Short mmCIF file of C-alpha atoms in Angstrom, two decimals:
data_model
loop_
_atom_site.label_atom_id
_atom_site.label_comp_id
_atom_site.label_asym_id
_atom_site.label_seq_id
_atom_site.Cartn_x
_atom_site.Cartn_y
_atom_site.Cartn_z
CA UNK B 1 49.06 -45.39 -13.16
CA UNK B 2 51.16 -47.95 -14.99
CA UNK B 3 54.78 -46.98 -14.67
CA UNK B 4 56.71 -47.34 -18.75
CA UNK B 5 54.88 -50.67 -20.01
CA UNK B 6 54.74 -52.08 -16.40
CA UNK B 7 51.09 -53.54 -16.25
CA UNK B 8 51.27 -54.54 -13.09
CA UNK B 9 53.56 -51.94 -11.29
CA UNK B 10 51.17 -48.56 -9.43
CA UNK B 11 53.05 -45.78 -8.60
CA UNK B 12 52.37 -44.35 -4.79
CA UNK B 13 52.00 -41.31 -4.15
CA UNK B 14 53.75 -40.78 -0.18
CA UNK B 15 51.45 -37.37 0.71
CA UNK B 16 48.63 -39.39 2.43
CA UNK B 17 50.79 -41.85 4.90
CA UNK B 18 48.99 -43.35 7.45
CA UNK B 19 50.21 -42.31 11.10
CA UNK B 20 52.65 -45.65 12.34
CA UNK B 21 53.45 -46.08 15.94
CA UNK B 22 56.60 -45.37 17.76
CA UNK B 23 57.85 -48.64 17.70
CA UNK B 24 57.49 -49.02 13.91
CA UNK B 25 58.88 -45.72 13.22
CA UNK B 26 61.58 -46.41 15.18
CA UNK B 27 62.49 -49.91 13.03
CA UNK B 28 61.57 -48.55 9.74
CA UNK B 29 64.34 -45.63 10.67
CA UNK B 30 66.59 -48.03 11.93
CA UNK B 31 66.80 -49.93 8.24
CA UNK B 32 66.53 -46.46 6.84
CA UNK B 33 69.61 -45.52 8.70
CA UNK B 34 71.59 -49.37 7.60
CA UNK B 35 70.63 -48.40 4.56
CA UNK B 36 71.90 -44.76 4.40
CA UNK B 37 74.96 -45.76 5.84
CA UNK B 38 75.86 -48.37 3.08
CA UNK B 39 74.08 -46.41 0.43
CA UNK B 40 74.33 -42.77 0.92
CA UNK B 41 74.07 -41.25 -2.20
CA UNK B 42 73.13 -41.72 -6.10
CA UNK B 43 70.56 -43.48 -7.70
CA UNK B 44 69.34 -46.72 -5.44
CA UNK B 45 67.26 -48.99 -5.52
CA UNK B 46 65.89 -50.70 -2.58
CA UNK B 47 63.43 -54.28 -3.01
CA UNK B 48 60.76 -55.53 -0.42
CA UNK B 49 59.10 -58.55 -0.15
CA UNK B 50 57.60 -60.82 2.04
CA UNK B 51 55.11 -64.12 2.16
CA UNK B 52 52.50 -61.53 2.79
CA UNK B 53 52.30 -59.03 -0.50
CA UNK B 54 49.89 -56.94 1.51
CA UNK B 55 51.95 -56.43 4.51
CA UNK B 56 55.31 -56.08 2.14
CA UNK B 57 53.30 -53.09 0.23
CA UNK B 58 52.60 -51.22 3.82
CA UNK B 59 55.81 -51.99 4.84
CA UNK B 60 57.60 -50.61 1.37
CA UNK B 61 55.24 -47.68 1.88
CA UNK B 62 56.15 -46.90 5.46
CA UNK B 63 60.07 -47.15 4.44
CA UNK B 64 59.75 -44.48 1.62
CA UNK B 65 58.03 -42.40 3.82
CA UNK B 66 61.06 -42.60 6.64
CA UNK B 67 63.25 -42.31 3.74
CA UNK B 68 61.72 -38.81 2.97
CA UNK B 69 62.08 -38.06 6.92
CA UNK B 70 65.69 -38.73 6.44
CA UNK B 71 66.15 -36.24 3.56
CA UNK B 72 66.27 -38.33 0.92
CA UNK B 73 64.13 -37.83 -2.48
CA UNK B 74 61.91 -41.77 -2.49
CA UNK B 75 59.68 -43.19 -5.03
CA UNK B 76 57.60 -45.85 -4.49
CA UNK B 77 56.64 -48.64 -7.23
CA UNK B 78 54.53 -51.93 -6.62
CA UNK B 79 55.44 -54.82 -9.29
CA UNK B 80 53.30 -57.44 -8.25
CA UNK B 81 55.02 -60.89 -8.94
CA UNK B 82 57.98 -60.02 -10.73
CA UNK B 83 59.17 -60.64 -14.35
CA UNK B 84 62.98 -59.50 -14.77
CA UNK B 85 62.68 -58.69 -18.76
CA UNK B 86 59.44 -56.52 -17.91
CA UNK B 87 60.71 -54.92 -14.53
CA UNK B 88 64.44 -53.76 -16.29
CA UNK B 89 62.55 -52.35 -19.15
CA UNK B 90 59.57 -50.75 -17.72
CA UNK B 91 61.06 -49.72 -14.54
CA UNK B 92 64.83 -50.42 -13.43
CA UNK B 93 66.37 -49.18 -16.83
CA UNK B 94 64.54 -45.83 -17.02
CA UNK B 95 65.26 -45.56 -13.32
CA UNK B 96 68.49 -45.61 -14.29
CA UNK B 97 68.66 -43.57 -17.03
CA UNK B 98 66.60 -40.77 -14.81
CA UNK B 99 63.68 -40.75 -16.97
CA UNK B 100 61.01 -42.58 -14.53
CA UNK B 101 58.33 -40.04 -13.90
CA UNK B 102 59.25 -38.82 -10.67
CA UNK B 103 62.19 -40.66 -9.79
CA UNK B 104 64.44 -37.98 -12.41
CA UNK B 105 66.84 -36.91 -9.20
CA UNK B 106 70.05 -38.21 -9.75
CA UNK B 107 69.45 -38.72 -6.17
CA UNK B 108 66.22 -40.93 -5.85
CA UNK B 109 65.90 -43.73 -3.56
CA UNK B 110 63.10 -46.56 -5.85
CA UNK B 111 61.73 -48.16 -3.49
CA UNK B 112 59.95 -51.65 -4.96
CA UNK B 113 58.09 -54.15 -3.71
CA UNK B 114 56.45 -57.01 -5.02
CA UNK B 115 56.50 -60.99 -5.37
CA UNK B 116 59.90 -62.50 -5.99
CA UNK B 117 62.02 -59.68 -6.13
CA UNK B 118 65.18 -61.67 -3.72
CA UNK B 119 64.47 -64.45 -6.43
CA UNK B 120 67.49 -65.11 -8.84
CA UNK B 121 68.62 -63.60 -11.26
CA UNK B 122 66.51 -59.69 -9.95
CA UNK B 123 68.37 -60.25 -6.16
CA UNK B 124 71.64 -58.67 -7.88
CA UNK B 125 69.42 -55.66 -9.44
CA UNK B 126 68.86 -54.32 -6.05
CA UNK B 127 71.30 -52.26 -3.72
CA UNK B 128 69.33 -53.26 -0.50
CA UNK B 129 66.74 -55.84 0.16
CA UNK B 130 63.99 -56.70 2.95
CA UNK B 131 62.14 -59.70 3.69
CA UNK B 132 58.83 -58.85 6.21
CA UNK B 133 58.18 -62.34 8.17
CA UNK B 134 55.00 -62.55 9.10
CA UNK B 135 54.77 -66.00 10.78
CA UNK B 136 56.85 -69.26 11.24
CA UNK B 137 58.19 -69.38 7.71
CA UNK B 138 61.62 -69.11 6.79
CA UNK B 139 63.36 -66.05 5.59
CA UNK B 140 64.34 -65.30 1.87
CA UNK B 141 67.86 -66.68 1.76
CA UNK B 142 68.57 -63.64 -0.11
CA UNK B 143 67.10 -60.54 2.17
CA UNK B 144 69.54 -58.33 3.61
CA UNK B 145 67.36 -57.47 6.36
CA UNK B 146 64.14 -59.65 7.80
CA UNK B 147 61.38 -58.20 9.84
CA UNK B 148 59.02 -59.76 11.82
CA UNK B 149 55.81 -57.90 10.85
CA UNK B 150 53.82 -60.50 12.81
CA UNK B 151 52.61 -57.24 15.27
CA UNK B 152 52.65 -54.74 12.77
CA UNK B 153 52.48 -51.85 15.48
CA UNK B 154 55.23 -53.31 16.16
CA UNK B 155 57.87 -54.91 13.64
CA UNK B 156 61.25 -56.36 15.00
CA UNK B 157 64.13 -56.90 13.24
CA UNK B 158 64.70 -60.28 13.20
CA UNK B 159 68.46 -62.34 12.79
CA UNK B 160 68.28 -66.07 11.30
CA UNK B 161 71.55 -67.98 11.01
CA UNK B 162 72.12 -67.79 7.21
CA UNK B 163 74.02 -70.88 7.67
CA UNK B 164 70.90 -73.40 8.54
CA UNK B 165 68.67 -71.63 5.49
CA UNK B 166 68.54 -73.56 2.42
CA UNK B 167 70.53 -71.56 -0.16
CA UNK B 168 67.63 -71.26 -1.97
CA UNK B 169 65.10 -71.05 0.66
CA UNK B 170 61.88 -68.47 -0.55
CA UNK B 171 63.89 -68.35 -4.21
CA UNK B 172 60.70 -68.62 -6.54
CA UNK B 173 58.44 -70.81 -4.23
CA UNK B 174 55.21 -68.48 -4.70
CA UNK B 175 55.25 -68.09 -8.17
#
């Protein structure tokens, strides 16, 4: 179901969640936890992506569904590749204005994930952002947080010297 004028974007619905091991549970909360920490209340909104859409979906799924676990109110939104002017009118904006069918909580946690969402100029639209690795390539200069999804049973946090990453290193290359 198309979320505003946002062809591309499919609201999830979190009631059917797959079970996740212990060892991804236990990542997923400890971002969740980050997260809450720097972000603990209002409305927030929270961007995944990754060099694998597929695995950045799952992930973005699983972390709404921890979010929920932690007592906070998530919705879930996939974009696709990204277009700022059609993302801030279909789907940031009315987020923001509390008129995004379910996401009206002055509360809600949007979590979003799709293709170039660290990219400039939508990195500053997000409060949080996470890059899922999922091989030898080099993290989005612009996530907050990278995870090696490379075992997805078993996702590690992973920490990449910012300073030896091209400042614009994942910034638009897949598009």
């Amino acid at each position: 179901m198309p979320l505003q004028g946002v062809t591309a974007c499919e609201r999830r619905s979190l009631g059917g969640m797959a079970e996740i091991s212990d060892a991804r549970r236990d990542q997923l909360d400890s971002i969740v936890e980050e997260f809450l920490h720097n972000f603990g209340r209002g409305r927030r909104l929270l961007a995944i992506d990754g060099s694998s859409p597929a695995l950045a979906t799952r992930f973005a799924d699983d972390l709404a569904g921890r979010l929920a676990a932690h007592d906070q109110i998530p919705a879930r939104a996939s974009i696709g590749v990204a277009d700022e002017t059609t993302l801030r009118s279909g789907t940031i904006e009315p987020f923001r204005a509390g008129t995004l069918p379910g996401a009206e909580s002055p509360d809600t946690v949007l979590v979003v994930d799709g293709q170039g969402m660290l990219d400039q100029p939508i990195h500053g639209i997000w409060h949080f952002r996470v890059w899922v690795l999922t091989g030898e390539e080099l993290p989005h200069a612009g996530a907050d947080v990278i995870v090696d999804a490379t075992d997805e049973d078993a996702p590690t946090r992973f920490f990449y010297d910012y300073c030896r990453i091209p400042p614009s290193a994942g910034d638009g290359g897949r598009r």
